[in-house]
CSV table of C-alpha atoms in Angstrom, one decimal:
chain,number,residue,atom,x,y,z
Q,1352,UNK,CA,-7.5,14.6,-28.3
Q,1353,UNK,CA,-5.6,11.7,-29.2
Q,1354,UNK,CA,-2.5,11.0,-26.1
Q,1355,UNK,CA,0.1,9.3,-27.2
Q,1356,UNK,CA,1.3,6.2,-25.1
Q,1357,UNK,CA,4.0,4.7,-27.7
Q,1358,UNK,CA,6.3,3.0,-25.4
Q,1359,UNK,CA,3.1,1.0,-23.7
Q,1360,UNK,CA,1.7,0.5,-27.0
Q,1361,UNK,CA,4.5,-1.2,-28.3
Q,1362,UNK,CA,5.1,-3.4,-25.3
Q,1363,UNK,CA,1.4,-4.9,-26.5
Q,1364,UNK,CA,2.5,-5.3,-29.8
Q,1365,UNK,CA,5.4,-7.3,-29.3
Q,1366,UNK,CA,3.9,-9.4,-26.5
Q,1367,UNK,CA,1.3,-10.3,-29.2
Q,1368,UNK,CA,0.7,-14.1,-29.8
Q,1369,UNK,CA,3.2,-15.0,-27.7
Q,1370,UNK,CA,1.1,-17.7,-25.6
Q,1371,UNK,CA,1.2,-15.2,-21.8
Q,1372,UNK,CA,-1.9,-13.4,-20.4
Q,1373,UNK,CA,-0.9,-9.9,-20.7
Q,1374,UNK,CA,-1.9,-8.2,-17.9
Q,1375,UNK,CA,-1.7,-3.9,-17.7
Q,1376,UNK,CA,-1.3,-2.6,-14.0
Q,1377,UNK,CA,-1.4,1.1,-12.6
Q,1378,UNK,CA,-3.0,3.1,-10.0
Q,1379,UNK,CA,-6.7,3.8,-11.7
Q,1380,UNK,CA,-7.5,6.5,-13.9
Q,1381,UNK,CA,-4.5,6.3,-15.4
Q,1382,UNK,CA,-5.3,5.4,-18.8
Q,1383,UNK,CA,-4.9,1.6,-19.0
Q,1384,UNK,CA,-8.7,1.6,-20.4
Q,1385,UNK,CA,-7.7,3.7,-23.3
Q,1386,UNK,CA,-4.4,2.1,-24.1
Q,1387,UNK,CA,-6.4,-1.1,-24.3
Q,1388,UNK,CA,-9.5,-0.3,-25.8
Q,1389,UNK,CA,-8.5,2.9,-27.8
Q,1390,UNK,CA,-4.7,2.4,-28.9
Q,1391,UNK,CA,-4.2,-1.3,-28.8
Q,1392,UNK,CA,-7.9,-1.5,-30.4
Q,1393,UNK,CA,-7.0,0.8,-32.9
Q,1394,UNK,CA,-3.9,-0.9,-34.2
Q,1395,UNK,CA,-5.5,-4.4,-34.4
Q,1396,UNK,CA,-8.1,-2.7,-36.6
Q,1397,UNK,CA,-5.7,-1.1,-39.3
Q,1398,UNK,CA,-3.6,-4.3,-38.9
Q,1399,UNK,CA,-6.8,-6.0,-40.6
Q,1400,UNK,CA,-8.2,-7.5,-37.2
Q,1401,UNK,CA,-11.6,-7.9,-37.7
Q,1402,UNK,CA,-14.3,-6.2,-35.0
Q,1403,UNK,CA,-16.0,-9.1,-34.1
Q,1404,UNK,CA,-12.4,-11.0,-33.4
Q,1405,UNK,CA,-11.6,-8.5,-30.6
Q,1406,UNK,CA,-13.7,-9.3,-27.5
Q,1407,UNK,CA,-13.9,-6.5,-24.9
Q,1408,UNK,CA,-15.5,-6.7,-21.7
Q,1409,UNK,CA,-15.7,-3.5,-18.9
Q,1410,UNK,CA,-15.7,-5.3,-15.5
Q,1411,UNK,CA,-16.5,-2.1,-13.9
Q,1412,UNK,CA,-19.3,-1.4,-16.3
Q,1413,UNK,CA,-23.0,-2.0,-13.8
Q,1414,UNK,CA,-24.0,-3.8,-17.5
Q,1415,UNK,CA,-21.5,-6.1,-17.2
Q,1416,UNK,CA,-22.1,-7.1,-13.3
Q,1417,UNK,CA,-23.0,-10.6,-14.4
Q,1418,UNK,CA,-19.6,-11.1,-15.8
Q,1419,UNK,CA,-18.2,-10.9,-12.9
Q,1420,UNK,CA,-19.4,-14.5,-12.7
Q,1421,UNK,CA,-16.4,-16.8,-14.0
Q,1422,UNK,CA,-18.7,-19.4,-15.4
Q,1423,UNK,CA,-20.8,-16.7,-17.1
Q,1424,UNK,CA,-17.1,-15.5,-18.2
Q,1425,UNK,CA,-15.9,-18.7,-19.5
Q,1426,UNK,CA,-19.5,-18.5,-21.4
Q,1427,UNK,CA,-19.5,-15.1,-22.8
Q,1428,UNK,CA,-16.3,-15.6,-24.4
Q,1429,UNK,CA,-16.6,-19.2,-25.5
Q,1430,UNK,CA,-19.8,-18.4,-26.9
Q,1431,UNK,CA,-18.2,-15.4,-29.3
Q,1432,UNK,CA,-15.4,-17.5,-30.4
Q,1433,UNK,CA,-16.9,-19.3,-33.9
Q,1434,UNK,CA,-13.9,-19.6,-35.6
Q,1435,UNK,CA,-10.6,-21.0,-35.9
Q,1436,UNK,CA,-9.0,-17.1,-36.6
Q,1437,UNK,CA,-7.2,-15.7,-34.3
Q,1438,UNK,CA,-9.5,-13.7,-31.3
Q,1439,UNK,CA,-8.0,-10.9,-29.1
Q,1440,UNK,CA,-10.0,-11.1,-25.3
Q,1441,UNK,CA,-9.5,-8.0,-23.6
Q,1442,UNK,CA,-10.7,-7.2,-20.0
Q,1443,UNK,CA,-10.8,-4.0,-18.0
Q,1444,UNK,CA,-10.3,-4.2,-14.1
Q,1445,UNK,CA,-10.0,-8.1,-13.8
Q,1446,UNK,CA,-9.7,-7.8,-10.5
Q,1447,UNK,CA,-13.5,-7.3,-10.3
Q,1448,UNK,CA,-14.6,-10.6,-11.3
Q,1449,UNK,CA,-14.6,-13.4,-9.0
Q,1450,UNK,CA,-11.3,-16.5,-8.9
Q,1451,UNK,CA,-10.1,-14.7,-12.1
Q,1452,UNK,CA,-7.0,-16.5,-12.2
Q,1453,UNK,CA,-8.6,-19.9,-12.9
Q,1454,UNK,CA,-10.6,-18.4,-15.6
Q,1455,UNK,CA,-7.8,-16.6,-17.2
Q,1456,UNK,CA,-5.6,-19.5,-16.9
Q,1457,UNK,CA,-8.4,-21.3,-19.3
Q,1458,UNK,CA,-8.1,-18.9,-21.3
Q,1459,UNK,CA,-4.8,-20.0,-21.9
Q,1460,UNK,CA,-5.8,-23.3,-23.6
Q,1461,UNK,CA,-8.0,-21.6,-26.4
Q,1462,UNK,CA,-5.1,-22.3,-29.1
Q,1463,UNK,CA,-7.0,-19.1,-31.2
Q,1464,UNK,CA,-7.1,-16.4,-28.3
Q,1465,UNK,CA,-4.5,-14.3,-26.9
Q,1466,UNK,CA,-5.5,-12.5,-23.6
Q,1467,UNK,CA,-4.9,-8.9,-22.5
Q,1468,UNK,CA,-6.4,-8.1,-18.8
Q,1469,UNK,CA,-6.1,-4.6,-16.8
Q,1470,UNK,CA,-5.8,-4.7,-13.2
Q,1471,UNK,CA,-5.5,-1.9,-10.1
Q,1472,UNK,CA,-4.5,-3.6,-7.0
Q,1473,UNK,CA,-0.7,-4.8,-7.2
Q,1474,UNK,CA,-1.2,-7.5,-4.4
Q,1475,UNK,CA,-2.4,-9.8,-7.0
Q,1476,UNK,CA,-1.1,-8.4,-10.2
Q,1477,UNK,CA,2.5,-7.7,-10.1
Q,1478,UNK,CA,5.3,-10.0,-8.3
Q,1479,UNK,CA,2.3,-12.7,-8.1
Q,1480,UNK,CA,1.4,-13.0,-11.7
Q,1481,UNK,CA,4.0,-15.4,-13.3
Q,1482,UNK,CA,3.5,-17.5,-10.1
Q,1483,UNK,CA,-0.6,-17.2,-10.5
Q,1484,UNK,CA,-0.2,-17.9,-14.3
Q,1485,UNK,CA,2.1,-20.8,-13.9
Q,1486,UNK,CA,5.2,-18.9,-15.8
Q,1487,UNK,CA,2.5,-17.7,-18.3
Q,1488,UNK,CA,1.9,-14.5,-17.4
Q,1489,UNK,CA,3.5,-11.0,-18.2
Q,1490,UNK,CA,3.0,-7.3,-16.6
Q,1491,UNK,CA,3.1,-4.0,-18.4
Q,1492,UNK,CA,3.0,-1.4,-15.9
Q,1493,UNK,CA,2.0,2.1,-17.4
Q,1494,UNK,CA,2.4,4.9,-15.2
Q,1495,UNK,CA,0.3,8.2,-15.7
Q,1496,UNK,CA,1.5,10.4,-18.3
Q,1497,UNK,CA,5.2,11.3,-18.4
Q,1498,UNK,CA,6.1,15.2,-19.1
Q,1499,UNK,CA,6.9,13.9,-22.5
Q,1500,UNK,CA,3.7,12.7,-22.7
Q,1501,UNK,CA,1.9,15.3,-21.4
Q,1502,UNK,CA,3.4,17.7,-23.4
Q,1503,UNK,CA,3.1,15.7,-26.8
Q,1504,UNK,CA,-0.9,16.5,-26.3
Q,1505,UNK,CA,-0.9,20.0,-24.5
Q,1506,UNK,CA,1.9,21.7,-26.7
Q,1507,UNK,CA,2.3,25.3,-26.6
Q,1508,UNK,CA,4.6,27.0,-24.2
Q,1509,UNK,CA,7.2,24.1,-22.7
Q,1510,UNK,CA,7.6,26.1,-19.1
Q,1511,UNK,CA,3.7,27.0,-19.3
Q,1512,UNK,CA,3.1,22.9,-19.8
Q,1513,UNK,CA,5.7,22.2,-17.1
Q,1514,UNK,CA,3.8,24.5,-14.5
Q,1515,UNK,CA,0.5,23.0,-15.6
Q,1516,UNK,CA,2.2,19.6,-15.0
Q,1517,UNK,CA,3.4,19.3,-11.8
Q,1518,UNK,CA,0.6,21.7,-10.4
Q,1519,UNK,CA,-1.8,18.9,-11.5
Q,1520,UNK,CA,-0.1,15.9,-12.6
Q,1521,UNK,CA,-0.1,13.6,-15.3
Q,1522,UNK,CA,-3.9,11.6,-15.5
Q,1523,UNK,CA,-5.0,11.7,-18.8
Q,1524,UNK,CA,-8.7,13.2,-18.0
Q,1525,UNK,CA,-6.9,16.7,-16.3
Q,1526,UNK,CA,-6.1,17.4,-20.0
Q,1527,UNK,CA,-10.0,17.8,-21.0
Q,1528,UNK,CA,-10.7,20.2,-18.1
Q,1529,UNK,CA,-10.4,24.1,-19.0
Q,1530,UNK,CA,-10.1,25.7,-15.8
Q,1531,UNK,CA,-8.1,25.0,-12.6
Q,1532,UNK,CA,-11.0,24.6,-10.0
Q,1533,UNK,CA,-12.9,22.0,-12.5
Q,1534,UNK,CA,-9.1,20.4,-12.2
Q,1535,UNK,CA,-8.4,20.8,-8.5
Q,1536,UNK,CA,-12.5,19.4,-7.9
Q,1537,UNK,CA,-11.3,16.2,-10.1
Q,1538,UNK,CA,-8.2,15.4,-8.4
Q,1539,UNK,CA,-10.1,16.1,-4.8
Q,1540,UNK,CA,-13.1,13.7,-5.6
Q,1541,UNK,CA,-11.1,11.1,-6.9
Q,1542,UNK,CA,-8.8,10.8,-4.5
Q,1543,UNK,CA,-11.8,10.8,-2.0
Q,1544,UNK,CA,-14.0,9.0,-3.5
Q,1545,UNK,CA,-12.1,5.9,-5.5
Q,1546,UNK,CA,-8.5,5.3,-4.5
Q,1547,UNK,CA,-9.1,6.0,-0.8
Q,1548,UNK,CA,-12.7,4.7,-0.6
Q,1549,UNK,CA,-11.3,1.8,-2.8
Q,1550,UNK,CA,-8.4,1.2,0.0
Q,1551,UNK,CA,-10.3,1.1,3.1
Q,1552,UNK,CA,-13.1,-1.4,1.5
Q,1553,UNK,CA,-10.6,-3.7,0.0
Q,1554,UNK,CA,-8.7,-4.2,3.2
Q,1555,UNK,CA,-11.2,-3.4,5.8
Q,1556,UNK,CA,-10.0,-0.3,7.2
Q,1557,UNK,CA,-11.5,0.0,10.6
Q,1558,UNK,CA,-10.1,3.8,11.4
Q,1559,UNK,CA,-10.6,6.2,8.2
Q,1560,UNK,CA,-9.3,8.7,10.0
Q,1561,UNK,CA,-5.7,7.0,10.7
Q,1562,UNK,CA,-5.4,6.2,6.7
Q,1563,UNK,CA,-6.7,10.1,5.8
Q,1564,UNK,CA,-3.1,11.4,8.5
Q,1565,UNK,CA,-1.5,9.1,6.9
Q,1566,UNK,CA,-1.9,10.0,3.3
Q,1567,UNK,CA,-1.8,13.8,4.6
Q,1568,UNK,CA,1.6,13.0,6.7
Q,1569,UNK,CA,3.3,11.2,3.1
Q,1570,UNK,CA,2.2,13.7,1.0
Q,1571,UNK,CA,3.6,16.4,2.9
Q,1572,UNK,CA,6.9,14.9,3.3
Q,1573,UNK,CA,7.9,13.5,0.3
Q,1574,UNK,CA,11.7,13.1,-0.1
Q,1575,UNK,CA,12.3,12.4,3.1
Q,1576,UNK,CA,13.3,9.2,4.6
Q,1577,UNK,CA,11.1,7.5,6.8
Q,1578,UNK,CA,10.0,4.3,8.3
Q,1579,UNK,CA,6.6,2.9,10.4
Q,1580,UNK,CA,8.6,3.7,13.9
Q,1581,UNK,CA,9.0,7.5,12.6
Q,1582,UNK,CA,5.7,7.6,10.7
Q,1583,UNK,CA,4.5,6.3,14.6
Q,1584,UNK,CA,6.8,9.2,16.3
Q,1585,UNK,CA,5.3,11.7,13.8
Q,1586,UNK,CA,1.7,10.9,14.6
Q,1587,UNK,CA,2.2,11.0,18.2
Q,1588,UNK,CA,3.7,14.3,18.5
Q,1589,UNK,CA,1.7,16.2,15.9
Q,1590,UNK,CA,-1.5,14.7,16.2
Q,1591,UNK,CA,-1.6,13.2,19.7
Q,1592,UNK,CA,-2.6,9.7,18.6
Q,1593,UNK,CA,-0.4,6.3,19.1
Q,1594,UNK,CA,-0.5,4.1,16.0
Q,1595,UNK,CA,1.4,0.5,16.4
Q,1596,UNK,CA,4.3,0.1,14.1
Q,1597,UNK,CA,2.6,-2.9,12.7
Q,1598,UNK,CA,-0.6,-0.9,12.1
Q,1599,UNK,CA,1.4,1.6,9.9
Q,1600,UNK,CA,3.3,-1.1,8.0
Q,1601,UNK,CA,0.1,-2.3,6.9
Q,1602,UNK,CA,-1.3,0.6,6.2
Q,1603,UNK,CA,1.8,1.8,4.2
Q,1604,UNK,CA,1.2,-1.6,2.2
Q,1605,UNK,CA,-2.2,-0.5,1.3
Q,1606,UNK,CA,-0.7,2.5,-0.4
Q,1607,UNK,CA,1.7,1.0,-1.8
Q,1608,UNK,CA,-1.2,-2.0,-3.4
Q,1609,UNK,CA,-3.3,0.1,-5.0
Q,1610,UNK,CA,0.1,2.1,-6.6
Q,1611,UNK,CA,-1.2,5.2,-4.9
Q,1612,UNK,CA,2.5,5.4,-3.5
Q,1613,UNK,CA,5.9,4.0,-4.8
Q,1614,UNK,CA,8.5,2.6,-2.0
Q,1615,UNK,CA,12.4,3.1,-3.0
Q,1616,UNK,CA,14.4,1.8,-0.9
Q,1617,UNK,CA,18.2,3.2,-0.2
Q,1618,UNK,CA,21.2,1.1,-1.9
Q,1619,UNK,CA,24.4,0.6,-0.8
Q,1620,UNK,CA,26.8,1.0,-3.5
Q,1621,UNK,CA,29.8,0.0,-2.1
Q,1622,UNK,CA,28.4,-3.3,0.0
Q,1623,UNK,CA,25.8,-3.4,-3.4
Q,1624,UNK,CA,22.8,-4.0,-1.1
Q,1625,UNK,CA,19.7,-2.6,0.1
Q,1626,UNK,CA,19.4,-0.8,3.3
Q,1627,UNK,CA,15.9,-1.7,4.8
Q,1628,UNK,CA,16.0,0.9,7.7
Q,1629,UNK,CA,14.8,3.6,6.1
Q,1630,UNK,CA,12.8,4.5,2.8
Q,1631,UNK,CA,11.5,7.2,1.0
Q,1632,UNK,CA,7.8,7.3,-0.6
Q,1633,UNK,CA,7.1,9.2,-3.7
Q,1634,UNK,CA,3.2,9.7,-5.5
Q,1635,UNK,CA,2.2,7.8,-8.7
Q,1636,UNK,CA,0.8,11.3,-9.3
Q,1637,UNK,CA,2.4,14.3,-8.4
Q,1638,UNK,CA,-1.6,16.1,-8.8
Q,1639,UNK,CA,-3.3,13.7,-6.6
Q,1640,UNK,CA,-0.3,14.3,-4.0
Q,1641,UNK,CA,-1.1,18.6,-4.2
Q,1642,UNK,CA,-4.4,17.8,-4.4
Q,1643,UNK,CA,-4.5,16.0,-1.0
Q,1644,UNK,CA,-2.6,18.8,0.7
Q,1645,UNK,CA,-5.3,21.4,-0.9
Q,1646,UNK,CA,-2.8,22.5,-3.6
Q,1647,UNK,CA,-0.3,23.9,-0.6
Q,1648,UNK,CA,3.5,23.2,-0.2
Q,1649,UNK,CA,4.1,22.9,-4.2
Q,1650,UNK,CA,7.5,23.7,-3.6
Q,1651,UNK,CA,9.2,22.9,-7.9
Q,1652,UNK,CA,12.3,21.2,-6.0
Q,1653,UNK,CA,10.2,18.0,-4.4
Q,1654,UNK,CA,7.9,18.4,-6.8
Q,1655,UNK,CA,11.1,17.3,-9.4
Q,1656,UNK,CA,12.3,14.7,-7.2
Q,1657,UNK,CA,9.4,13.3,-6.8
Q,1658,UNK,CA,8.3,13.4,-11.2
Q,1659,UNK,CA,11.5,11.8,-11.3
């Protein structure tokens, strides 16, 4: 099953050649891997790209471990450039490998190369990258699949597809499985086991329990306006437990990192600012979010709010 991911796609085309590190953000498992290595891959070869001028490198593939290395980077790549044609380098989860900016930023200086990267932490790779890349660098944020999207691959029945969507969301892999449990187990275990095992390694969670309520408390309220001090209110009256302000705001900012969570924050149209006070928190993936509360409160109206 081929998905189609036109509007991303041609965001690579045009930034082609045009001497920036292109780097592809999202929360993971959304299919950056496959618009890089299966679209973008694609086009290059019926554009008359030759194979063995498109270097690609899977930073979270064990057989690449060493890679991680930036000298044995800077190697690998120098070592497969024998030409003066143009090469495409293109690596999956950058973040992986070890004072990546300095060896991207070489990368720069090949006059043949042009650099595509995906990433899944936005601390690093979103507001920081034209900074990190010294004005050289661009983002393409891809989102999990839009209804459109979604719908393009599943066809059939339009209000069958829409119930299918925001029952399970929009990450590309839900489309291959043929029953609901095999889909409800996927979401489960990767929310579980990678973005919110990923979290609390990356930023040294001490209380897994505190992030778990959290997640639980965000997903079952989304819509609604909130801040740490409420967040801190809620978990004191519900659960019993006193969480700092502080600790919350980080934790929120950990969510918000790894794009697990979007933040939108209320405007004020007549003084044309942003109020600060209060924000509301929506789910990269509507699936993950059901999944989380055991596929309960999947009420269409948030649900819609929320897609939107």
């Amino acid at each position: 099953m081929q998905i189609k991911r036109d509007r991303y796609l041609q965001q690579l085309i045009d930034s082609q050649q045009n001497g920036f590190i292109k780097v592809v953000t999202g929360i993971r498992r959304c299919g950056k891997s496959y618009l890089l290595n299966v679209l973008f891959y694609n086009y290059l070869l019926e554009n008359g790209v030759a194979d063995d001028h498109i270097i690609r490198i899977d930073l979270e593939d064990r057989m690449n471990k060493d890679l991680r290395n930036p000298d044995a980077m800077l190697h690998y790549v120098h070592d497969r450039i024998k030409d003066k044609e143009l090469y495409y380098i293109i690596i999956d989860e950058v973040q992986l490998m070890d004072e990546f900016v300095d060896v991207l930023n070489s990368f720069r200086h090949i006059d043949n190369a042009d650099t595509y990267v995906t990433g899944s932490n936005s601390h690093f790779l979103s507001s920081d990258i034209p900074t990190e890349f010294r004005g050289r660098g661009e983002t393409i944020h891809v989102n999990p699949l839009s209804f459109a999207e979604f719908y393009s691959a599943i066809g059939g029945d339009k209000q069958d597809a829409w119930r299918e969507y925001y029952t399970y969301g929009g990450l590309p892999l839900i489309l291959s499985f043929d029953t609901e449990q095999k889909k409800v187990n996927y979401l489960k275990n990767l929310f579980e086991t990678v973005y919110l095992a990923d979290i609390i390694e990356r930023n040294n969670v001490k209380n897994e329990n505190e992030m778990r309520e959290l997640v639980l408390i965000m997903a079952s309220s989304i819509g609604s306006s909130c801040n740490p001090t409420k967040l801190s209110n809620t978990f004191k009256s519900v659960k019993n437990v006193t969480i700092h302000n502080q600790t919350i705001s980080n934790y929120l900012g950990y969510l918000s990192d790894s794009f697990l969570i979007k933040k939108a924050i209320r405007y004020d149209i007549k003084g044309k600012k942003y109020i600060n006070t209060l924000a509301k928190y929506y789910f990269s993936d509507i699936g993950l979010r059901n999944a989380i509360l055991d596929m309960r409160q999947i009420e269409e109206t948030h649900i819609m709010e929320n897609i939107i």
